[in-house]
PDB file of C-alpha atoms in Angstrom:
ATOM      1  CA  UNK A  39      94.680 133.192  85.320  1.00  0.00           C
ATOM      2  CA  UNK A  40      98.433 132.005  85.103  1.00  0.00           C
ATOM      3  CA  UNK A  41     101.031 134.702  85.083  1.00  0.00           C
ATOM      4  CA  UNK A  42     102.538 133.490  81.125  1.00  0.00           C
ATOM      5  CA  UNK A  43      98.531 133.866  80.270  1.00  0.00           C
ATOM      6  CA  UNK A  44      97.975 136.390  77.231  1.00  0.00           C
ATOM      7  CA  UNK A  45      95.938 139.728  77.864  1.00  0.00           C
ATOM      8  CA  UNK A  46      92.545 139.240  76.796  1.00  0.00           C
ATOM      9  CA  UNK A  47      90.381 141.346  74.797  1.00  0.00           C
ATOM     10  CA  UNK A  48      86.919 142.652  76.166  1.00  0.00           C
ATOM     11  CA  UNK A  49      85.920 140.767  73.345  1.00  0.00           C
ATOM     12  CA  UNK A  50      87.576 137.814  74.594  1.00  0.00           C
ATOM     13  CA  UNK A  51      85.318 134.827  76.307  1.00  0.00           C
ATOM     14  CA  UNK A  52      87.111 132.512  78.574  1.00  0.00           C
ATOM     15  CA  UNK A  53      86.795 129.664  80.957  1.00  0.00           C
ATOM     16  CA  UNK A  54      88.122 128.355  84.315  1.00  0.00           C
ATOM     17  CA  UNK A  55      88.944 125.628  86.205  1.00  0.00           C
ATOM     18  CA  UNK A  56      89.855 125.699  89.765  1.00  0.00           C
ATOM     19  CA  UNK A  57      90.451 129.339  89.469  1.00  0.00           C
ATOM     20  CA  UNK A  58      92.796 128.842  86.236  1.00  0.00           C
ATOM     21  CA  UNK A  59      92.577 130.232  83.227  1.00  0.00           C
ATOM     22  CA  UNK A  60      92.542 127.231  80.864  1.00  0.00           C
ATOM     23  CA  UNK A  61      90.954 128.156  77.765  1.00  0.00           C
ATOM     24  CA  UNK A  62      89.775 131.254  75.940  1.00  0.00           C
ATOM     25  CA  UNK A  63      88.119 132.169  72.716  1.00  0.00           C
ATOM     26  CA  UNK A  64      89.024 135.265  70.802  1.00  0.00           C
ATOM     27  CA  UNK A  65      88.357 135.836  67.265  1.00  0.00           C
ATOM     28  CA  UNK A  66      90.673 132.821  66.129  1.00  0.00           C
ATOM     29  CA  UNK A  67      89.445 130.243  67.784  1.00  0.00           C
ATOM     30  CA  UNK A  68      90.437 128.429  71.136  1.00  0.00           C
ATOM     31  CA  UNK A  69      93.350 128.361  72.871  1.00  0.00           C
ATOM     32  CA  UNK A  70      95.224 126.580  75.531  1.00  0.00           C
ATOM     33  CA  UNK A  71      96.514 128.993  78.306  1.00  0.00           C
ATOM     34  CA  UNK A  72      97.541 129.143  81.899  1.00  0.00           C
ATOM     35  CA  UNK A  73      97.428 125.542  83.785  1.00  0.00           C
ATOM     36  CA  UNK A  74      94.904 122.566  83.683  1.00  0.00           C
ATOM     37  CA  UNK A  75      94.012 120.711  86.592  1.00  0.00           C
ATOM     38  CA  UNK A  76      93.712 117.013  86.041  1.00  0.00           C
ATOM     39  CA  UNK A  77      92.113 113.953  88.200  1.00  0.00           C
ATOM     40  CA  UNK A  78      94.214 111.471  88.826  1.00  0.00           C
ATOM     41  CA  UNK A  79      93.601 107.830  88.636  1.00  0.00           C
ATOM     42  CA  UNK A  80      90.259 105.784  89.744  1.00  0.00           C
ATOM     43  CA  UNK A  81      92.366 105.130  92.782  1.00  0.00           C
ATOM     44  CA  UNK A  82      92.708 108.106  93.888  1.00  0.00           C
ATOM     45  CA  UNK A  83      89.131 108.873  94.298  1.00  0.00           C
ATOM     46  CA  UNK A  84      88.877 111.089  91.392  1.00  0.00           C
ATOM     47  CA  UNK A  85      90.052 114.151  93.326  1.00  0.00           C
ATOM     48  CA  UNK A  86      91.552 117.155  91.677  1.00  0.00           C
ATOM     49  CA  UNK A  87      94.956 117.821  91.635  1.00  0.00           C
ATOM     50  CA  UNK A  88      97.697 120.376  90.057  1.00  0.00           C
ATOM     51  CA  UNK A  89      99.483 119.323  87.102  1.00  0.00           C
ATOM     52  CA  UNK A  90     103.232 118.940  88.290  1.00  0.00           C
ATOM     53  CA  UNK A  91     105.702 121.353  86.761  1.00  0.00           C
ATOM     54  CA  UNK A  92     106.855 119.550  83.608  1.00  0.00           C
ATOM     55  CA  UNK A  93     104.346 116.993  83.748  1.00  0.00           C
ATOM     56  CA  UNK A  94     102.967 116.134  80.273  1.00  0.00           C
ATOM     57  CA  UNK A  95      99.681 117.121  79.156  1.00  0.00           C
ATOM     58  CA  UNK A  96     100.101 115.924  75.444  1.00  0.00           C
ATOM     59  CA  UNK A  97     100.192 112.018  76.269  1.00  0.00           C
ATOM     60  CA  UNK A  98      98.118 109.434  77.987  1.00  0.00           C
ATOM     61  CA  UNK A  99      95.320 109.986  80.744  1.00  0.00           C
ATOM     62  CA  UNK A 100      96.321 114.002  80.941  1.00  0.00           C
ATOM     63  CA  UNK A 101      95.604 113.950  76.899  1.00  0.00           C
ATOM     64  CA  UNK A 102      92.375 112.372  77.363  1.00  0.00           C
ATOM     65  CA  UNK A 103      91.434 114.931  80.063  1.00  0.00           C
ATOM     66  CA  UNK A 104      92.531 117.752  78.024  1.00  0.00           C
ATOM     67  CA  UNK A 105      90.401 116.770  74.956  1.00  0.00           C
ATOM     68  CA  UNK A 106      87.467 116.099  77.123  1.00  0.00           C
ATOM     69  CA  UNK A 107      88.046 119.712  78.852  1.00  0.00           C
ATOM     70  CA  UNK A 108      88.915 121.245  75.583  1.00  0.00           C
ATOM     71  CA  UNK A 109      85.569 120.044  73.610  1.00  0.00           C
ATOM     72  CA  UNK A 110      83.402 120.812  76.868  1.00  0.00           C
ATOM     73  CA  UNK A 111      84.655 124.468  77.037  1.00  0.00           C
ATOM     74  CA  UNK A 112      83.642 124.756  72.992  1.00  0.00           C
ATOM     75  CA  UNK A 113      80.276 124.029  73.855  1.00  0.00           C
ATOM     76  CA  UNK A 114      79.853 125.866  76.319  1.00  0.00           C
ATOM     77  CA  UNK A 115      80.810 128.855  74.738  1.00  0.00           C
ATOM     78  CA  UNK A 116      78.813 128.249  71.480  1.00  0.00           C
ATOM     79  CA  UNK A 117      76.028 127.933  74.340  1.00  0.00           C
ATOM     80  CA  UNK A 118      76.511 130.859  75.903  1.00  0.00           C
ATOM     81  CA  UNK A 119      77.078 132.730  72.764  1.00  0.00           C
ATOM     82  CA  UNK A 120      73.785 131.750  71.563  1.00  0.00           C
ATOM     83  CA  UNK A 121      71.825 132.135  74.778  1.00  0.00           C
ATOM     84  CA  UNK A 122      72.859 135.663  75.164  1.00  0.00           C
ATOM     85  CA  UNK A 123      72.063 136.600  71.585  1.00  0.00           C
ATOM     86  CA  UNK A 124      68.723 135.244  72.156  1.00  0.00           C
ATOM     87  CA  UNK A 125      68.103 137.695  75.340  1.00  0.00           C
ATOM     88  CA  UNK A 126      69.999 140.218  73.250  1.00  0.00           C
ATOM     89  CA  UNK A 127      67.393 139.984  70.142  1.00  0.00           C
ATOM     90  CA  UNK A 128      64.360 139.922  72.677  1.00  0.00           C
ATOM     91  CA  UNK A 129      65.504 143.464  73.958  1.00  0.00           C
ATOM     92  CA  UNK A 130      66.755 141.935  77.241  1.00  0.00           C
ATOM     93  CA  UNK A 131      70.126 142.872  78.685  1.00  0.00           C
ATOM     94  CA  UNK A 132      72.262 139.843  79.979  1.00  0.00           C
ATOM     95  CA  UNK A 133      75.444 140.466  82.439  1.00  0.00           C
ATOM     96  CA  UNK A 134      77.216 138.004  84.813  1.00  0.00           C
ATOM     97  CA  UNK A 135      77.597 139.570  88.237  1.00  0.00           C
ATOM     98  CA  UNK A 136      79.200 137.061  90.188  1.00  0.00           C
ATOM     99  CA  UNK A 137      80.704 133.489  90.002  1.00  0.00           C
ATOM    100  CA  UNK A 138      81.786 131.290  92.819  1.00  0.00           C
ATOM    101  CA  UNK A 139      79.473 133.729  95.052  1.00  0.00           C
ATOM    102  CA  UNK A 140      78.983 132.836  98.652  1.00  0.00           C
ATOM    103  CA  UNK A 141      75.611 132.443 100.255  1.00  0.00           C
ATOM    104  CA  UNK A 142      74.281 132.547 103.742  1.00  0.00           C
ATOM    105  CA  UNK A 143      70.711 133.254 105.550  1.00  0.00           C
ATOM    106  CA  UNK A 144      69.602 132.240 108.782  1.00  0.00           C
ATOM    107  CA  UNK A 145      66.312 130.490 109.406  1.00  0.00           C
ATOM    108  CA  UNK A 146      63.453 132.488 111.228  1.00  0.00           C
ATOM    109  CA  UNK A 147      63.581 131.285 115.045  1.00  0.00           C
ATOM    110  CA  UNK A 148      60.052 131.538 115.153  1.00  0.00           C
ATOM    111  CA  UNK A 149      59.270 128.783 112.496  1.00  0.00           C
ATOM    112  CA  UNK A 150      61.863 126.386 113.576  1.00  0.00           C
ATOM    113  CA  UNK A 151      61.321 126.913 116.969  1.00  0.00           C
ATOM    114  CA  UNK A 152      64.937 124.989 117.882  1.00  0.00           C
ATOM    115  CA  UNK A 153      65.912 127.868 120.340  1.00  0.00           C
ATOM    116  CA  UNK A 154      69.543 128.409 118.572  1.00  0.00           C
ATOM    117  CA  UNK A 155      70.101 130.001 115.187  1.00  0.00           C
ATOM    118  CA  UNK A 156      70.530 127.936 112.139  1.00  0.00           C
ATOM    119  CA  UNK A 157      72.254 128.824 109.409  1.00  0.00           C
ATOM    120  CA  UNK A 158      72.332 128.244 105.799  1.00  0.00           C
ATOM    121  CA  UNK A 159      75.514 128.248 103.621  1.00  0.00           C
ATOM    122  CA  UNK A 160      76.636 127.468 100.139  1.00  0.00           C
ATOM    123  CA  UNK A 161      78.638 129.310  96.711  1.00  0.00           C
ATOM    124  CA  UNK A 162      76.782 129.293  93.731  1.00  0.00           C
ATOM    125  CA  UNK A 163      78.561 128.810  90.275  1.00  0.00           C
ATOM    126  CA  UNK A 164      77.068 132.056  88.774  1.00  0.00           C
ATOM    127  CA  UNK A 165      74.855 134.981  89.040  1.00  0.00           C
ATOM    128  CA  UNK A 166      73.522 136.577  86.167  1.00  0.00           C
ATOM    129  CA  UNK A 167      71.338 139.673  85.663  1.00  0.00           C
ATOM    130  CA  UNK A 168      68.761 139.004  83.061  1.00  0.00           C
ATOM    131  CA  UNK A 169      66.715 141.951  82.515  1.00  0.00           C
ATOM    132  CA  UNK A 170      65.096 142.894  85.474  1.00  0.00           C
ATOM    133  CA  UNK A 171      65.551 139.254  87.231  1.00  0.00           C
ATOM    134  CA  UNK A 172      68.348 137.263  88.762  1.00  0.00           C
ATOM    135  CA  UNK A 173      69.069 134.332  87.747  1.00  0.00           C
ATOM    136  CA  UNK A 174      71.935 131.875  89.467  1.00  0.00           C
ATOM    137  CA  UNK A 175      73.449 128.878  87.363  1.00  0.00           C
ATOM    138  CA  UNK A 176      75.046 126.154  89.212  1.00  0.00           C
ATOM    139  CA  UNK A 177      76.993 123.685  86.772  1.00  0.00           C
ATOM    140  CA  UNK A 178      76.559 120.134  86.561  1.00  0.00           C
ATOM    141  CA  UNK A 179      79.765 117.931  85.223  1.00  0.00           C
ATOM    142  CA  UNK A 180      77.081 114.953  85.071  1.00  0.00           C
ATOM    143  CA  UNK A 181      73.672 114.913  83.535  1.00  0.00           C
ATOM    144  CA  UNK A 182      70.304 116.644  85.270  1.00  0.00           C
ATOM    145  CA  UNK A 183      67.312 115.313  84.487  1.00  0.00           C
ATOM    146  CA  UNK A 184      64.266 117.466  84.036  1.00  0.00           C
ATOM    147  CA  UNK A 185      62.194 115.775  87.131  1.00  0.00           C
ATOM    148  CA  UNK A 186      65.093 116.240  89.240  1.00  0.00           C
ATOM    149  CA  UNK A 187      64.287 119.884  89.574  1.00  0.00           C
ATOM    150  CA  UNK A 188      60.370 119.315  89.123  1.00  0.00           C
ATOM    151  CA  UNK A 189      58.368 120.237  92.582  1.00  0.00           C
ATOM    152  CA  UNK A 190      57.148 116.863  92.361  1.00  0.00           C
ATOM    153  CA  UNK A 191      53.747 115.525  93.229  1.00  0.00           C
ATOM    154  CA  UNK A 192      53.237 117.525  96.740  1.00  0.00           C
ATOM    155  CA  UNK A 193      55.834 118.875  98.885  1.00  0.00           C
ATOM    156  CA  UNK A 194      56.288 116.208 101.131  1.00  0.00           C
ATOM    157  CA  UNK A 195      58.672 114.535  98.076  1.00  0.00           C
ATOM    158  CA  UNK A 196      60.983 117.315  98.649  1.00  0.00           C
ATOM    159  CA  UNK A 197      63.257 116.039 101.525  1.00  0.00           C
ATOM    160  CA  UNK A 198      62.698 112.206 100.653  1.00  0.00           C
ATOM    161  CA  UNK A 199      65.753 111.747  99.349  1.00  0.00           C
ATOM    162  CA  UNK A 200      64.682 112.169  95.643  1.00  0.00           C
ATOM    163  CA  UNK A 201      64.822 115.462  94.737  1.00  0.00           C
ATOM    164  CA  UNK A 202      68.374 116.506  96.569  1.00  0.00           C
ATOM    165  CA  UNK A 203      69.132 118.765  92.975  1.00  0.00           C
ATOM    166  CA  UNK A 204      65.883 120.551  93.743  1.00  0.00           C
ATOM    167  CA  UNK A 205      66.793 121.253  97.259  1.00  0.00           C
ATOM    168  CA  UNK A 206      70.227 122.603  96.316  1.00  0.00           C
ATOM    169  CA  UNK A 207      68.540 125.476  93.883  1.00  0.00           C
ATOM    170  CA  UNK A 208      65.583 125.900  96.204  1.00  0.00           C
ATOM    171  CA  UNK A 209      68.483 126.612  98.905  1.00  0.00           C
ATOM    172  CA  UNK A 210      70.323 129.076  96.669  1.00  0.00           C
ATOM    173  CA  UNK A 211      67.245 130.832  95.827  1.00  0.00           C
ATOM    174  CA  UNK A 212      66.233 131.131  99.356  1.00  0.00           C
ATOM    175  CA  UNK A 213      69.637 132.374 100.892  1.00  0.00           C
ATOM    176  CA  UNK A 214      69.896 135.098  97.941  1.00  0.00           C
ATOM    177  CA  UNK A 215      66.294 135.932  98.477  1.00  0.00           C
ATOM    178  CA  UNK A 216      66.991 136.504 102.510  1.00  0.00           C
ATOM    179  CA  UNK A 217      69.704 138.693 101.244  1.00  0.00           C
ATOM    180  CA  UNK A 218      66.921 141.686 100.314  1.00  0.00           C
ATOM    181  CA  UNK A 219      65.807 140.465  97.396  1.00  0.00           C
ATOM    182  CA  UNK A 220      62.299 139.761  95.445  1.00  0.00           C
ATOM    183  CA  UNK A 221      61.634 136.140  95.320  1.00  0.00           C
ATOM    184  CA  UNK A 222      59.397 137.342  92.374  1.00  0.00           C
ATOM    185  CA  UNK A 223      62.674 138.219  90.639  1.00  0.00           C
ATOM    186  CA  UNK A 224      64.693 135.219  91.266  1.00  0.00           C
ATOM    187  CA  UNK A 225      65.229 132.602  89.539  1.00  0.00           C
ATOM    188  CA  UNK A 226      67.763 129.238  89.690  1.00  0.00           C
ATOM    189  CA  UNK A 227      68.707 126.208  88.069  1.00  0.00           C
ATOM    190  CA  UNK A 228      71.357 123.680  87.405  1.00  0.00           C
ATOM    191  CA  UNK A 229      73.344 123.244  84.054  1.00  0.00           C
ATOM    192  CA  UNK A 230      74.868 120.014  82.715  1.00  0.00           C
ATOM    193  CA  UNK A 231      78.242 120.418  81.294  1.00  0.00           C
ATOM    194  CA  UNK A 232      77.538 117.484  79.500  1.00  0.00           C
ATOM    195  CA  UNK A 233      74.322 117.317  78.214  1.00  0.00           C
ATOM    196  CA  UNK A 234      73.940 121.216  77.057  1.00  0.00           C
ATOM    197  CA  UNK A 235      71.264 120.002  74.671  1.00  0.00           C
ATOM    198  CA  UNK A 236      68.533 119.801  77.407  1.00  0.00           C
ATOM    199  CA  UNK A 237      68.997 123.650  78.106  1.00  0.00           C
ATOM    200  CA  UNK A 238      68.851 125.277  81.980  1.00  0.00           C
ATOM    201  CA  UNK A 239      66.687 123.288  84.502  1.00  0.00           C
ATOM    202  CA  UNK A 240      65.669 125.881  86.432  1.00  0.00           C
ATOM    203  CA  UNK A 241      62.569 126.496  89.218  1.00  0.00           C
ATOM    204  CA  UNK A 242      60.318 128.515  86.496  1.00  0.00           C
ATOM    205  CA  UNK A 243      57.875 125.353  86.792  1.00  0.00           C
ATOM    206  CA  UNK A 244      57.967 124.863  90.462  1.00  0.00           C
ATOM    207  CA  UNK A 245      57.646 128.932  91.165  1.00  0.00           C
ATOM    208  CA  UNK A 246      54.106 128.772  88.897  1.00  0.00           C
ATOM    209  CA  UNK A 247      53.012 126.211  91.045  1.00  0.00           C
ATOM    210  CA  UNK A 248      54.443 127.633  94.358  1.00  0.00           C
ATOM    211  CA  UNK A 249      53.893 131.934  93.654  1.00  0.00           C
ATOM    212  CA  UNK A 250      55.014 131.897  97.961  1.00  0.00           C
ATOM    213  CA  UNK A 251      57.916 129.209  97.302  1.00  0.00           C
ATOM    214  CA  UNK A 252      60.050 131.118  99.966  1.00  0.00           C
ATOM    215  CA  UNK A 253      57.669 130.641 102.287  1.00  0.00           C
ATOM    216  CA  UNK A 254      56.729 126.963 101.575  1.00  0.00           C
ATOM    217  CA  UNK A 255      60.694 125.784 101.429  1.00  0.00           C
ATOM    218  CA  UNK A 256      61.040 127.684 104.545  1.00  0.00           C
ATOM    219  CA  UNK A 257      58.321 125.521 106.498  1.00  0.00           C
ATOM    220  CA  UNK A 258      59.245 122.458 104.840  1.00  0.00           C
ATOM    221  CA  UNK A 259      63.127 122.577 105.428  1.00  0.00           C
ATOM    222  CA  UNK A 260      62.169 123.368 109.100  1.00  0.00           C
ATOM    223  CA  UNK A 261      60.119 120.299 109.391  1.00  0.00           C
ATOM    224  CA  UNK A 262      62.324 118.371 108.018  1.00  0.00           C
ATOM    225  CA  UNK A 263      65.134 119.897 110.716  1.00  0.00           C
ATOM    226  CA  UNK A 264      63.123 118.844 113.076  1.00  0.00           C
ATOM    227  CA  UNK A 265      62.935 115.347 112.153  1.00  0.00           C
ATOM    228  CA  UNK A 266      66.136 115.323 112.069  1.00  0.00           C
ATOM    229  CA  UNK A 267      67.094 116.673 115.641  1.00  0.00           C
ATOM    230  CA  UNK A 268      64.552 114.366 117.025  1.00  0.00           C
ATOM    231  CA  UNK A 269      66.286 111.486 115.821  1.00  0.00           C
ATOM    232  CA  UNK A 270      68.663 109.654 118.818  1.00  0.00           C
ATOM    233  CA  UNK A 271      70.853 108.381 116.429  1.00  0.00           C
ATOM    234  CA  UNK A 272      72.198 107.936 112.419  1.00  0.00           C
ATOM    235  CA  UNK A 273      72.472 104.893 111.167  1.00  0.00           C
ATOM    236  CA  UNK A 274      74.051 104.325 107.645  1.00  0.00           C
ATOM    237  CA  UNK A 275      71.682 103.426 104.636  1.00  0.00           C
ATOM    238  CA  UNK A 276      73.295 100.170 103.592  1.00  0.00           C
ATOM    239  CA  UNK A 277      72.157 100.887  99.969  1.00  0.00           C
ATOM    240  CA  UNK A 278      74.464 103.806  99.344  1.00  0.00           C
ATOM    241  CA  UNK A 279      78.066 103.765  99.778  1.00  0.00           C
ATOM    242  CA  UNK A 280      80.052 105.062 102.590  1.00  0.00           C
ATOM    243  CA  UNK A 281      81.666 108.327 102.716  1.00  0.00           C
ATOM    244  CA  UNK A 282      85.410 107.818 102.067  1.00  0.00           C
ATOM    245  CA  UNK A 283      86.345 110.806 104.592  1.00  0.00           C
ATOM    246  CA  UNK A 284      84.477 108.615 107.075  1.00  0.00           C
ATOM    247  CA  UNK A 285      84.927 105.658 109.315  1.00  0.00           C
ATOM    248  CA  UNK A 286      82.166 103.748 108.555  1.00  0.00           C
ATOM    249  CA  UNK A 287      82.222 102.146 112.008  1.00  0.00           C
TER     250      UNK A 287
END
């Protein structure tokens, strides 16, 4: 939130971008406040970077980005709005607890069997109390696709390379679960920032299918460790492109 941003109401919604306040709805309608990051050009790898003091947002590629932003953040809040009404008129309370929270666990030494701890990291988007379950959101500025985050045929499809969206919930689910919590109660999907339409993809299929999920990720992600260590050396799929922080030789 920028320092010239206007207080906002508890009845206030907002969003953020890199931290930044950039636009909020009140009663009237949206508004532009604070700072908006753009992307620069194709060139420059599409990274992030801080609009320049006195750099123009009202003309050329910053416009564009600014539209795209603006109508993204509308729909998202009309989504939200809606979603939590829905909870609301099922007699279900709806709060978000955390955003940009960080997750760790450690792997059981017994079932990987490596002789060294290994550890699990990552930061999920959100964390939302829904009744008496948890729920964590990770957003998605490109589309998700419902079989993405489908278990899949057996597990063995897991860590081939097909189903890396699945793994990245599966991994948030497990680290918050490790923290003390009831896998029972937790719950966590991706949404698509651009493709709202298609709702939360979330492990509610794969957790009917799995009831001891925690347990079967656990054994499967060690396996695949394992595979991994036992390898002698990388070598570079020549179908996918190389890593641009990399030297691919």
């Amino acid at each position: 939130r920028g320092s010239d941003a206007p207080p906002r109401s508890a009845s206030d919604s907002c969003a953020e971008v890199g931290g930044r306040v950039v636009a909020s709805r009140t009663r009237t309608g949206l508004r532009r406040v604070g700072t908006l990051r753009v992307l620069g050009p194709c060139g420059d790898g599409h990274r992030a970077r801080e609009a320049a003091p006195g750099q123009r947002l009202d003309t050329g590629f910053n416009l564009i980005q600014l539209d795209v932003m603006e109508d993204m953040l509308k729909r998202l809040i009309r989504f939200e709005e809606d979603a939590h009404d829905t909870l609301r008129k099922a007699g279900k309370t709806h709060v978000i607890r955390k955003a940009e929270e960080d997750l760790s666990a450690e792997l059981p030494d017994h079932i990987h069997g490596f002789g060294h701890p290994v550890r699990l990291r990552g930061k999920a988007d959100r964390v939302d109390e829904i009744g008496s379950g948890v729920l964590i959101i990770d957003y998605k500025s490109g589309k998700v696709k419902a079989d993405e985050v489908s278990p899949g045929k057996s597990t063995e499809d897991w860590f081939s390379g097909k189903k890396n969206k699945l793994i990245q919930v599966l991994s948030y689910a497990y680290m918050y679960c490790s923290n003390g919590h009831d896998p029972k109660r937790v719950n966590a999907g991706l949404l698509s920032l651009v493709d709202l339409d298609t709702g939360l993809h979330s492990l509610e299929g794969l957790k009917e299918e799995f009831p001891q999920w925690k347990e079967v990720f656990e054994r499967e992600l060690c396996a695949f460790l394992g595979r991994v260590k036992s390898l002698e050396q990388f070598e570079h799929n020549p179908d996918s492109n190389h890593c641009e922080l990399c030297n691919p030789a």
